[in-house]
mmCIF file of C-alpha atoms in Angstrom:
data_model
loop_
_atom_site.group_PDB
_atom_site.id
_atom_site.type_symbol
_atom_site.label_atom_id
_atom_site.label_comp_id
_atom_site.label_asym_id
_atom_site.label_seq_id
_atom_site.Cartn_x
_atom_site.Cartn_y
_atom_site.Cartn_z
ATOM 1 C CA MET S 11 55.681 103.846 58.184
ATOM 2 C CA ASN S 12 57.734 100.819 59.126
ATOM 3 C CA THR S 13 58.085 97.844 61.231
ATOM 4 C CA THR S 14 61.081 98.051 62.603
ATOM 5 C CA ARG S 15 61.883 96.065 66.042
ATOM 6 C CA GLY S 16 62.946 98.736 68.273
ATOM 7 C CA TYR S 17 66.513 99.535 67.874
ATOM 8 C CA THR S 18 65.836 101.621 64.573
ATOM 9 C CA ALA S 19 66.845 105.130 66.753
ATOM 10 C CA THR S 20 70.607 103.362 66.942
ATOM 11 C CA LYS S 21 70.467 101.412 63.805
ATOM 12 C CA ALA S 22 73.480 103.375 62.371
ATOM 13 C CA GLU S 23 75.286 103.272 65.612
ATOM 14 C CA LEU S 24 74.709 99.700 65.472
ATOM 15 C CA MET S 25 75.852 99.152 62.421
ATOM 16 C CA ASN S 26 79.305 100.920 62.678
ATOM 17 C CA ARG S 27 80.299 99.247 65.900
ATOM 18 C CA LEU S 28 79.761 95.920 63.841
ATOM 19 C CA SER S 29 81.908 96.955 61.313
ATOM 20 C CA LYS S 30 84.174 98.199 63.566
ATOM 21 C CA ILE S 31 83.934 94.781 65.245
ATOM 22 C CA GLU S 32 84.605 93.310 62.164
ATOM 23 C CA GLY S 33 87.822 95.184 62.034
ATOM 24 C CA GLN S 34 88.808 93.920 65.262
ATOM 25 C CA VAL S 35 88.311 90.308 64.511
ATOM 26 C CA ARG S 36 90.098 90.670 61.166
ATOM 27 C CA GLY S 37 93.162 92.297 63.366
ATOM 28 C CA VAL S 38 93.209 89.452 65.848
ATOM 29 C CA ALA S 39 93.891 87.151 62.543
ATOM 30 C CA ARG S 40 96.400 89.071 61.362
ATOM 31 C CA MET S 41 98.127 89.004 65.153
ATOM 32 C CA VAL S 42 97.646 85.326 64.736
ATOM 33 C CA GLU S 43 98.885 84.981 61.361
ATOM 34 C CA GLU S 44 102.061 86.854 62.610
ATOM 35 C CA ASP S 45 102.424 84.724 65.690
ATOM 36 C CA ARG S 46 102.384 87.979 68.088
ATOM 37 C CA TYR S 47 102.860 87.318 71.690
ATOM 38 C CA CYS S 48 99.475 85.229 72.782
ATOM 39 C CA ILE S 49 98.705 87.591 75.946
ATOM 40 C CA ASP S 50 98.336 90.487 73.457
ATOM 41 C CA VAL S 51 96.027 88.580 71.089
ATOM 42 C CA VAL S 52 93.540 87.770 73.999
ATOM 43 C CA THR S 53 93.445 91.215 75.150
ATOM 44 C CA GLN S 54 92.370 92.114 71.090
ATOM 45 C CA ILE S 55 89.743 89.473 71.621
ATOM 46 C CA ASN S 56 88.580 90.771 74.973
ATOM 47 C CA ALA S 57 88.077 94.097 73.311
ATOM 48 C CA ALA S 58 85.990 92.570 70.236
ATOM 49 C CA ARG S 59 83.897 90.476 72.935
ATOM 50 C CA ALA S 60 83.556 93.733 74.796
ATOM 51 C CA ALA S 61 82.168 95.173 71.836
ATOM 52 C CA LEU S 62 79.748 92.386 70.728
ATOM 53 C CA ASP S 63 78.508 92.380 74.432
ATOM 54 C CA LYS S 64 77.611 96.144 73.912
ATOM 55 C CA VAL S 65 75.553 95.363 70.632
ATOM 56 C CA ALA S 66 73.695 92.754 72.341
ATOM 57 C CA LEU S 67 72.885 94.584 75.316
ATOM 58 C CA GLY S 68 71.964 97.752 72.866
ATOM 59 C CA LEU S 69 69.372 95.211 70.924
ATOM 60 C CA LEU S 70 68.105 94.227 74.317
ATOM 61 C CA ASP S 71 67.584 97.346 75.296
ATOM 62 C CA GLY S 72 65.502 98.151 72.479
ATOM 63 C CA HIS S 73 63.416 95.124 72.581
ATOM 64 C CA VAL S 74 62.368 95.849 76.330
ATOM 65 C CA ARG S 75 61.783 99.693 75.306
ATOM 66 C CA HIS S 76 59.791 99.055 72.381
ATOM 67 C CA CYS S 77 58.480 95.196 72.179
ATOM 68 C CA LEU S 78 58.055 94.582 76.017
ATOM 69 C CA VAL S 79 57.230 98.207 77.810
ATOM 70 C CA GLY S 80 56.364 99.364 74.340
ATOM 71 C CA GLY S 81 53.915 96.704 73.215
ATOM 72 C CA HIS S 82 55.132 96.490 69.687
ATOM 73 C CA GLY S 83 56.738 93.184 68.013
ATOM 74 C CA GLY S 84 57.159 89.677 69.587
ATOM 75 C CA PRO S 85 54.683 87.723 70.957
ATOM 76 C CA ASP S 86 51.471 88.877 72.513
ATOM 77 C CA ASP S 87 51.384 86.638 75.600
ATOM 78 C CA PRO S 88 53.340 88.520 78.493
ATOM 79 C CA ASP S 89 54.724 84.728 79.931
ATOM 80 C CA LEU S 90 56.249 84.147 76.423
ATOM 81 C CA GLN S 91 57.348 87.607 76.111
ATOM 82 C CA ALA S 92 59.423 87.343 79.580
ATOM 83 C CA GLU S 93 60.657 83.574 78.616
ATOM 84 C CA GLU S 94 62.025 84.731 75.441
ATOM 85 C CA LEU S 95 63.539 87.526 76.988
ATOM 86 C CA MET S 96 64.939 85.828 80.325
ATOM 87 C CA GLY S 97 66.183 82.755 77.544
ATOM 88 C CA ALA S 98 68.436 85.406 75.637
ATOM 89 C CA VAL S 99 69.585 86.931 79.086
ATOM 90 C CA GLY S 100 70.493 83.555 80.159
ATOM 91 C CA ARG S 101 72.483 82.608 77.268
ATOM 92 C CA MET S 102 74.568 85.697 77.432
ATOM 93 C CA ILE S 103 75.517 84.951 81.251
ATOM 94 C CA SER S 104 75.978 81.226 81.182
ATOM 95 C CA ARG S 105 77.777 81.188 77.632
ATOM 96 C CA MET D 22 46.654 92.203 99.510
ATOM 97 C CA ASN D 23 50.468 92.294 99.198
ATOM 98 C CA THR D 24 53.116 94.347 97.808
ATOM 99 C CA THR D 25 55.321 91.600 96.553
ATOM 100 C CA ARG D 26 57.768 92.059 93.821
ATOM 101 C CA GLY D 27 56.923 89.565 91.177
ATOM 102 C CA TYR D 28 58.923 86.592 92.564
ATOM 103 C CA THR D 29 56.734 85.690 95.302
ATOM 104 C CA ALA D 30 55.702 82.238 93.629
ATOM 105 C CA THR D 31 58.726 81.196 93.896
ATOM 106 C CA LYS D 32 60.130 82.535 96.949
ATOM 107 C CA ALA D 33 60.119 79.585 98.696
ATOM 108 C CA GLU D 34 62.261 77.838 95.980
ATOM 109 C CA LEU D 35 64.685 80.721 95.925
ATOM 110 C CA MET D 36 65.138 80.797 99.638
ATOM 111 C CA ASN D 37 65.929 77.153 99.230
ATOM 112 C CA ARG D 38 68.253 77.656 96.727
ATOM 113 C CA LEU D 39 70.070 80.746 98.464
ATOM 114 C CA SER D 40 70.475 78.613 101.622
ATOM 115 C CA LYS D 41 72.086 75.677 99.345
ATOM 116 C CA ILE D 42 74.704 78.457 98.029
ATOM 117 C CA GLU D 43 75.383 79.566 101.480
ATOM 118 C CA GLY D 44 76.447 76.042 102.208
ATOM 119 C CA GLN D 45 78.209 75.365 99.326
ATOM 120 C CA VAL D 46 80.236 78.958 100.188
ATOM 121 C CA ARG D 47 80.957 77.660 103.578
ATOM 122 C CA GLY D 48 82.404 74.304 101.877
ATOM 123 C CA VAL D 49 84.756 76.465 99.438
ATOM 124 C CA ALA D 50 86.134 77.622 102.780
ATOM 125 C CA ARG D 51 86.287 74.280 104.486
ATOM 126 C CA MET D 52 88.442 73.252 101.301
ATOM 127 C CA VAL D 53 90.772 76.129 101.357
ATOM 128 C CA GLU D 54 90.891 75.725 104.958
ATOM 129 C CA GLU D 55 91.951 72.217 104.448
ATOM 130 C CA ASP D 56 94.552 73.196 101.736
ATOM 131 C CA ARG D 57 92.520 71.178 99.189
ATOM 132 C CA TYR D 58 93.882 71.298 95.491
ATOM 133 C CA CYS D 59 93.082 74.397 94.248
ATOM 134 C CA ILE D 60 91.653 73.362 90.802
ATOM 135 C CA ASP D 61 89.179 71.345 92.933
ATOM 136 C CA VAL D 62 88.428 74.200 95.157
ATOM 137 C CA VAL D 63 87.602 76.756 91.872
ATOM 138 C CA THR D 64 85.255 73.800 90.675
ATOM 139 C CA GLN D 65 83.431 74.268 93.815
ATOM 140 C CA ILE D 66 83.435 78.105 93.339
ATOM 141 C CA ASN D 67 82.075 77.634 89.894
ATOM 142 C CA ALA D 68 78.913 75.727 91.253
ATOM 143 C CA ALA D 69 78.325 78.357 93.612
ATOM 144 C CA ARG D 70 78.535 81.187 91.131
ATOM 145 C CA ALA D 71 76.173 79.382 88.568
ATOM 146 C CA ALA D 72 73.586 78.641 91.532
ATOM 147 C CA LEU D 73 73.758 82.490 91.946
ATOM 148 C CA ASP D 74 73.441 83.293 88.559
ATOM 149 C CA LYS D 75 70.235 81.100 88.553
ATOM 150 C CA VAL D 76 68.760 82.973 91.556
ATOM 151 C CA ALA D 77 69.873 86.021 89.683
ATOM 152 C CA LEU D 78 67.772 85.223 86.574
ATOM 153 C CA GLY D 79 65.055 83.766 88.695
ATOM 154 C CA LEU D 80 64.658 87.286 90.083
ATOM 155 C CA LEU D 81 64.945 89.294 86.970
ATOM 156 C CA ASP D 82 62.360 86.934 85.069
ATOM 157 C CA GLY D 83 60.078 87.895 87.747
ATOM 158 C CA HIS D 84 60.629 91.368 87.354
ATOM 159 C CA VAL D 85 60.214 91.045 83.703
ATOM 160 C CA ARG D 86 56.894 89.005 84.193
ATOM 161 C CA HIS D 87 55.362 91.387 87.019
ATOM 162 C CA CYS D 88 56.911 94.457 86.920
ATOM 163 C CA LEU D 89 57.318 95.195 83.313
ATOM 164 C CA VAL D 90 54.796 93.321 81.201
ATOM 165 C CA GLY D 91 52.219 93.203 84.058
ATOM 166 C CA GLY D 92 52.767 96.739 84.799
ATOM 167 C CA HIS D 93 53.056 96.336 89.010
ATOM 168 C CA GLY D 94 55.861 97.593 90.761
ATOM 169 C CA GLY D 95 59.123 99.569 89.540
ATOM 170 C CA PRO D 96 59.393 102.994 88.046
ATOM 171 C CA ASP D 97 56.053 104.093 85.793
ATOM 172 C CA ASP D 98 58.102 105.555 83.028
ATOM 173 C CA PRO D 99 58.541 102.724 80.288
ATOM 174 C CA ASP D 100 62.172 104.423 79.645
ATOM 175 C CA LEU D 101 63.120 104.216 83.033
ATOM 176 C CA GLN D 102 62.148 100.669 83.569
ATOM 177 C CA ALA D 103 64.197 99.736 80.473
ATOM 178 C CA GLU D 104 67.054 101.494 81.947
ATOM 179 C CA GLU D 105 66.506 99.687 85.167
ATOM 180 C CA LEU D 106 66.410 95.992 83.306
ATOM 181 C CA MET D 107 69.294 96.677 81.002
ATOM 182 C CA GLY D 108 71.472 98.161 84.020
ATOM 183 C CA ALA D 109 70.720 94.962 85.688
ATOM 184 C CA VAL D 110 71.541 92.613 83.021
ATOM 185 C CA GLY D 111 74.597 94.846 81.756
ATOM 186 C CA ARG D 112 76.357 94.249 85.251
ATOM 187 C CA MET D 113 75.702 90.757 85.341
ATOM 188 C CA ILE D 114 77.321 90.412 81.920
ATOM 189 C CA SER D 115 80.530 92.823 82.316
ATOM 190 C CA ARG D 116 81.035 91.729 86.038
ATOM 191 C CA MET E 24 107.289 71.175 106.306
ATOM 192 C CA ASN E 25 103.752 71.497 105.060
ATOM 193 C CA THR E 26 102.641 70.246 101.479
ATOM 194 C CA THR E 27 99.996 73.319 100.952
ATOM 195 C CA ARG E 28 98.978 74.012 97.511
ATOM 196 C CA GLY E 29 100.038 77.315 96.602
ATOM 197 C CA TYR E 30 97.701 79.980 98.002
ATOM 198 C CA THR E 31 98.932 79.546 101.551
ATOM 199 C CA ALA E 32 100.355 82.847 101.748
ATOM 200 C CA THR E 33 97.076 84.421 101.274
ATOM 201 C CA LYS E 34 95.027 81.901 102.968
ATOM 202 C CA ALA E 35 93.950 83.919 105.705
ATOM 203 C CA GLU E 36 92.620 86.536 103.074
ATOM 204 C CA LEU E 37 90.975 83.698 101.045
ATOM 205 C CA MET E 38 89.301 82.654 104.600
ATOM 206 C CA ASN E 39 88.539 86.294 104.976
ATOM 207 C CA ARG E 40 86.921 86.878 101.821
ATOM 208 C CA LEU E 41 84.780 83.895 102.005
ATOM 209 C CA SER E 42 83.373 84.415 105.337
ATOM 210 C CA LYS E 43 82.294 87.742 103.783
ATOM 211 C CA ILE E 44 80.710 86.320 100.843
ATOM 212 C CA GLU E 45 78.929 83.869 103.212
ATOM 213 C CA GLY E 46 77.577 86.859 104.736
ATOM 214 C CA GLN E 47 76.623 88.463 101.335
ATOM 215 C CA VAL E 48 74.402 85.305 100.388
ATOM 216 C CA ARG E 49 72.854 85.185 103.793
ATOM 217 C CA GLY E 50 72.073 89.336 103.163
ATOM 218 C CA VAL E 51 70.592 88.217 99.791
ATOM 219 C CA ALA E 52 68.400 85.514 101.514
ATOM 220 C CA ARG E 53 67.160 88.447 104.050
ATOM 221 C CA MET E 54 66.523 90.651 100.968
ATOM 222 C CA VAL E 55 64.272 87.954 99.360
ATOM 223 C CA GLU E 56 62.398 87.106 102.374
ATOM 224 C CA GLU E 57 61.498 90.748 102.740
ATOM 225 C CA ASP E 58 60.444 90.894 99.561
ATOM 226 C CA ARG E 59 62.948 93.941 98.333
ATOM 227 C CA TYR E 60 62.715 95.327 94.898
ATOM 228 C CA CYS E 61 64.350 92.538 93.008
ATOM 229 C CA ILE E 62 67.174 94.935 90.892
ATOM 230 C CA ASP E 63 68.481 95.976 94.416
ATOM 231 C CA VAL E 64 68.804 91.967 95.179
ATOM 232 C CA VAL E 65 70.142 91.492 91.643
ATOM 233 C CA THR E 66 72.624 94.361 92.274
ATOM 234 C CA GLN E 67 73.685 92.424 95.968
ATOM 235 C CA ILE E 68 74.096 89.020 94.089
ATOM 236 C CA ASN E 69 76.377 90.843 91.337
ATOM 237 C CA ALA E 70 78.736 91.678 94.476
ATOM 238 C CA ALA E 71 78.550 88.137 95.955
ATOM 239 C CA ARG E 72 79.819 86.692 92.677
ATOM 240 C CA ALA E 73 82.275 89.561 91.878
ATOM 241 C CA ALA E 74 83.553 88.410 95.201
ATOM 242 C CA LEU E 75 83.775 84.683 94.478
ATOM 243 C CA ASP E 76 85.283 85.116 91.011
ATOM 244 C CA LYS E 77 88.207 87.144 93.064
ATOM 245 C CA VAL E 78 88.688 84.167 94.897
ATOM 246 C CA ALA E 79 88.815 81.902 92.197
ATOM 247 C CA LEU E 80 91.224 83.937 90.505
ATOM 248 C CA GLY E 81 93.265 84.222 93.807
ATOM 249 C CA LEU E 82 93.385 80.077 93.448
ATOM 250 C CA LEU E 83 94.173 79.970 89.839
ATOM 251 C CA ASP E 84 97.087 82.756 90.542
ATOM 252 C CA GLY E 85 98.757 80.232 93.523
ATOM 253 C CA HIS E 86 98.211 77.418 91.185
ATOM 254 C CA VAL E 87 99.823 78.937 88.138
ATOM 255 C CA ARG E 88 102.671 80.570 90.431
ATOM 256 C CA HIS E 89 103.414 77.557 92.327
ATOM 257 C CA CYS E 90 102.255 74.319 90.841
ATOM 258 C CA LEU E 91 102.941 75.077 87.177
ATOM 259 C CA VAL E 92 105.840 77.682 87.083
ATOM 260 C CA GLY E 93 107.296 76.531 90.506
ATOM 261 C CA GLY E 94 107.103 72.747 89.687
ATOM 262 C CA HIS E 95 105.133 72.034 92.862
ATOM 263 C CA GLY E 96 102.207 69.849 93.351
ATOM 264 C CA GLY E 97 99.804 69.152 90.351
ATOM 265 C CA PRO E 98 100.233 66.373 87.995
ATOM 266 C CA ASP E 99 103.781 65.918 86.781
ATOM 267 C CA ASP E 100 102.804 65.975 82.743
ATOM 268 C CA PRO E 101 103.110 69.367 81.354
ATOM 269 C CA ASP E 102 100.172 68.593 78.999
ATOM 270 C CA LEU E 103 98.217 67.434 82.019
ATOM 271 C CA GLN E 104 98.734 70.610 84.029
ATOM 272 C CA ALA E 105 98.122 72.582 80.802
ATOM 273 C CA GLU E 106 94.744 70.763 80.487
ATOM 274 C CA GLU E 107 93.957 70.865 83.709
ATOM 275 C CA LEU E 108 94.261 74.569 84.539
ATOM 276 C CA MET E 109 92.831 75.705 80.989
ATOM 277 C CA GLY E 110 89.746 73.370 81.864
ATOM 278 C CA ALA E 111 89.331 75.315 85.249
ATOM 279 C CA VAL E 112 89.757 78.776 83.416
ATOM 280 C CA GLY E 113 87.370 77.462 80.321
ATOM 281 C CA ARG E 114 84.463 76.723 82.865
ATOM 282 C CA MET E 115 84.804 79.930 84.390
ATOM 283 C CA ILE E 116 84.424 81.776 81.399
ATOM 284 C CA SER E 117 81.587 79.823 80.014
ATOM 285 C CA ARG E 118 79.504 79.041 82.810
ATOM 286 C CA MET T 1 113.906 76.324 63.495
ATOM 287 C CA ASN T 2 111.145 79.238 64.443
ATOM 288 C CA THR T 3 110.235 81.465 67.318
ATOM 289 C CA THR T 4 106.527 80.701 67.157
ATOM 290 C CA ARG T 5 104.726 81.356 70.399
ATOM 291 C CA GLY T 6 102.861 78.200 71.304
ATOM 292 C CA TYR T 7 99.919 77.695 69.252
ATOM 293 C CA THR T 8 101.743 76.878 65.744
ATOM 294 C CA ALA T 9 100.147 73.745 66.155
ATOM 295 C CA THR T 10 96.913 74.976 65.922
ATOM 296 C CA LYS T 11 97.632 78.106 64.093
ATOM 297 C CA ALA T 12 95.554 76.831 60.998
ATOM 298 C CA GLU T 13 92.619 76.042 63.029
ATOM 299 C CA LEU T 14 92.640 79.434 64.690
ATOM 300 C CA MET T 15 92.895 81.244 61.314
ATOM 301 C CA ASN T 16 89.944 79.181 60.186
ATOM 302 C CA ARG T 17 87.830 79.915 63.243
ATOM 303 C CA LEU T 18 88.477 83.556 63.089
ATOM 304 C CA SER T 19 87.609 83.816 59.474
ATOM 305 C CA LYS T 20 84.441 82.088 60.238
ATOM 306 C CA ILE T 21 83.980 84.390 63.350
ATOM 307 C CA GLU T 22 84.358 87.357 60.606
ATOM 308 C CA GLY T 23 81.624 85.782 58.669
ATOM 309 C CA GLN T 24 79.391 85.478 61.422
ATOM 310 C CA VAL T 25 80.093 89.338 62.701
ATOM 311 C CA ARG T 26 78.929 90.149 59.230
ATOM 312 C CA GLY T 27 76.019 88.167 59.349
ATOM 313 C CA VAL T 28 75.025 89.913 62.716
ATOM 314 C CA ALA T 29 75.393 93.231 60.882
ATOM 315 C CA ARG T 30 73.172 91.938 58.056
ATOM 316 C CA MET T 31 70.535 90.910 60.386
ATOM 317 C CA VAL T 32 70.296 94.415 61.787
ATOM 318 C CA GLU T 33 70.452 96.161 58.699
ATOM 319 C CA GLU T 34 67.513 94.024 57.924
ATOM 320 C CA ASP T 35 65.502 94.753 61.301
ATOM 321 C CA ARG T 36 65.532 90.970 61.892
ATOM 322 C CA TYR T 37 63.946 90.221 65.314
ATOM 323 C CA CYS T 38 66.439 91.353 68.156
ATOM 324 C CA ILE T 39 65.795 88.011 70.276
ATOM 325 C CA ASP T 40 67.345 86.199 67.151
ATOM 326 C CA VAL T 41 70.231 88.748 66.412
ATOM 327 C CA VAL T 42 71.403 88.437 70.321
ATOM 328 C CA THR T 43 71.244 84.864 69.558
ATOM 329 C CA GLN T 44 73.871 85.140 66.743
ATOM 330 C CA ILE T 45 75.784 87.290 68.614
ATOM 331 C CA ASN T 46 76.439 84.974 71.460
ATOM 332 C CA ALA T 47 77.522 82.458 69.006
ATOM 333 C CA ALA T 48 80.063 84.668 67.485
ATOM 334 C CA ARG T 49 81.182 85.527 71.433
ATOM 335 C CA ALA T 50 81.364 81.669 72.213
ATOM 336 C CA ALA T 51 83.569 81.077 69.140
ATOM 337 C CA LEU T 52 85.727 83.992 70.458
ATOM 338 C CA ASP T 53 85.849 82.552 73.757
ATOM 339 C CA LYS T 54 87.113 79.307 72.179
ATOM 340 C CA VAL T 55 89.644 81.065 70.381
ATOM 341 C CA ALA T 56 91.170 82.749 73.325
ATOM 342 C CA LEU T 57 91.109 79.844 75.501
ATOM 343 C CA GLY T 58 92.970 78.250 72.534
ATOM 344 C CA LEU T 59 95.421 80.371 72.502
ATOM 345 C CA LEU T 60 96.125 80.720 76.483
ATOM 346 C CA ASP T 61 96.337 76.680 76.146
ATOM 347 C CA GLY T 62 99.183 77.408 73.685
ATOM 348 C CA HIS T 63 100.751 79.810 76.210
ATOM 349 C CA VAL T 64 100.462 77.907 79.353
ATOM 350 C CA ARG T 65 101.787 74.425 77.412
ATOM 351 C CA HIS T 66 104.598 76.329 75.729
ATOM 352 C CA CYS T 67 105.786 79.301 77.587
ATOM 353 C CA LEU T 68 104.840 78.648 80.900
ATOM 354 C CA VAL T 69 105.393 74.686 81.170
ATOM 355 C CA GLY T 70 107.489 74.489 78.272
ATOM 356 C CA GLY T 71 109.730 77.523 79.174
ATOM 357 C CA HIS T 72 109.786 78.894 75.861
ATOM 358 C CA GLY T 73 108.572 82.733 75.240
ATOM 359 C CA GLY T 74 107.077 85.384 77.459
ATOM 360 C CA PRO T 75 108.962 86.900 80.739
ATOM 361 C CA ASP T 76 111.577 84.968 82.475
ATOM 362 C CA ASP T 77 110.487 85.884 86.115
ATOM 363 C CA PRO T 78 107.982 83.157 87.206
ATOM 364 C CA ASP T 79 106.119 85.547 89.073
ATOM 365 C CA LEU T 80 105.707 88.103 86.020
ATOM 366 C CA GLN T 81 104.663 85.199 84.136
ATOM 367 C CA ALA T 82 101.886 84.205 86.725
ATOM 368 C CA GLU T 83 100.713 87.874 86.727
ATOM 369 C CA GLU T 84 100.871 88.296 82.978
ATOM 370 C CA LEU T 85 98.329 84.999 82.481
ATOM 371 C CA MET T 86 96.178 85.580 85.362
ATOM 372 C CA GLY T 87 95.653 89.388 84.386
ATOM 373 C CA ALA T 88 94.655 87.535 80.867
ATOM 374 C CA VAL T 89 92.347 85.152 82.715
ATOM 375 C CA GLY T 90 90.927 87.961 84.806
ATOM 376 C CA ARG T 91 90.075 90.051 82.061
ATOM 377 C CA MET T 92 88.294 87.397 80.432
ATOM 378 C CA ILE T 93 86.163 86.879 83.166
ATOM 379 C CA SER T 94 85.563 90.263 84.503
ATOM 380 C CA ARG T 95 84.457 91.818 81.021
#
């Protein structure tokens, strides 16, 4: 009986992905350290960023599924719920 | 008694924004036609794109508010609802 | 003998794409007008946005090819050139 | 006398930023581990992503400044240079 927030089902998967992303960021730092060709470093950064996007989408998916549609967690007021979610989506898009 | 989809309240506003965006795109075409400096053209494109993003966010906001939270329109199955919404958000982010 | 800015070669192509994008934006307005399902409208907006991105990349490509690498047009100072280009790229990314 | 690739000047700064981003990613993993509210986790992810974008832009800026405009490093052929740079920019935009 717990009060997890919606992405419990894939929590292990999210943790795995984040641990992999941490390694990707370390890899980017190593490339910079070694003066690797910048275009190649940027390619690695894009990979880390795409992986972060996927984690964020997984979290939002869980949020929509459990908090909004399922009615568990988050603000009670539907307008606040929508505002909060769209705020997060808007910040992802216009970064 | 109508079956509008959630963004009726701001329909006039959305129409206004889209008409302005159409003008922005025409303005970009005029700049290309006149061989204007490319950096300036790209700046105008970014303005049109940001305006399109705002329209998309307005539509999704209405969708979340009325279809998901409010339970009007869209698929009945909560899982399908979440999937559909996140699909749209995902396509906006990883364009 | 003209002073075009680097994307002349594909000017007709860019004009074509922009004219198509204008039509896409009009199509989005029509969908909003007809109260079409918001997820479908957002899909159309994404198509227009992706097309705008492609035009912007085409313009920047011409800019890099002719102004920066080729040394025609734009500021003379290499630092200003880099700053101007990266400003444009940065605004495209963090819109 | 070295053959670094263009962002040497800010190498320490880039390393600092990357080390901070690594910490941010670890912080996100901790939030997921602790079942923190998903909207808050997404906010943290956005911060890490924006920081990654800034590193990528810093690297590309160095690339443009030294390799393209300055003529040090990268392919010799101007067309290949432009293609390579725009490929990297395009992948950042349409991730």
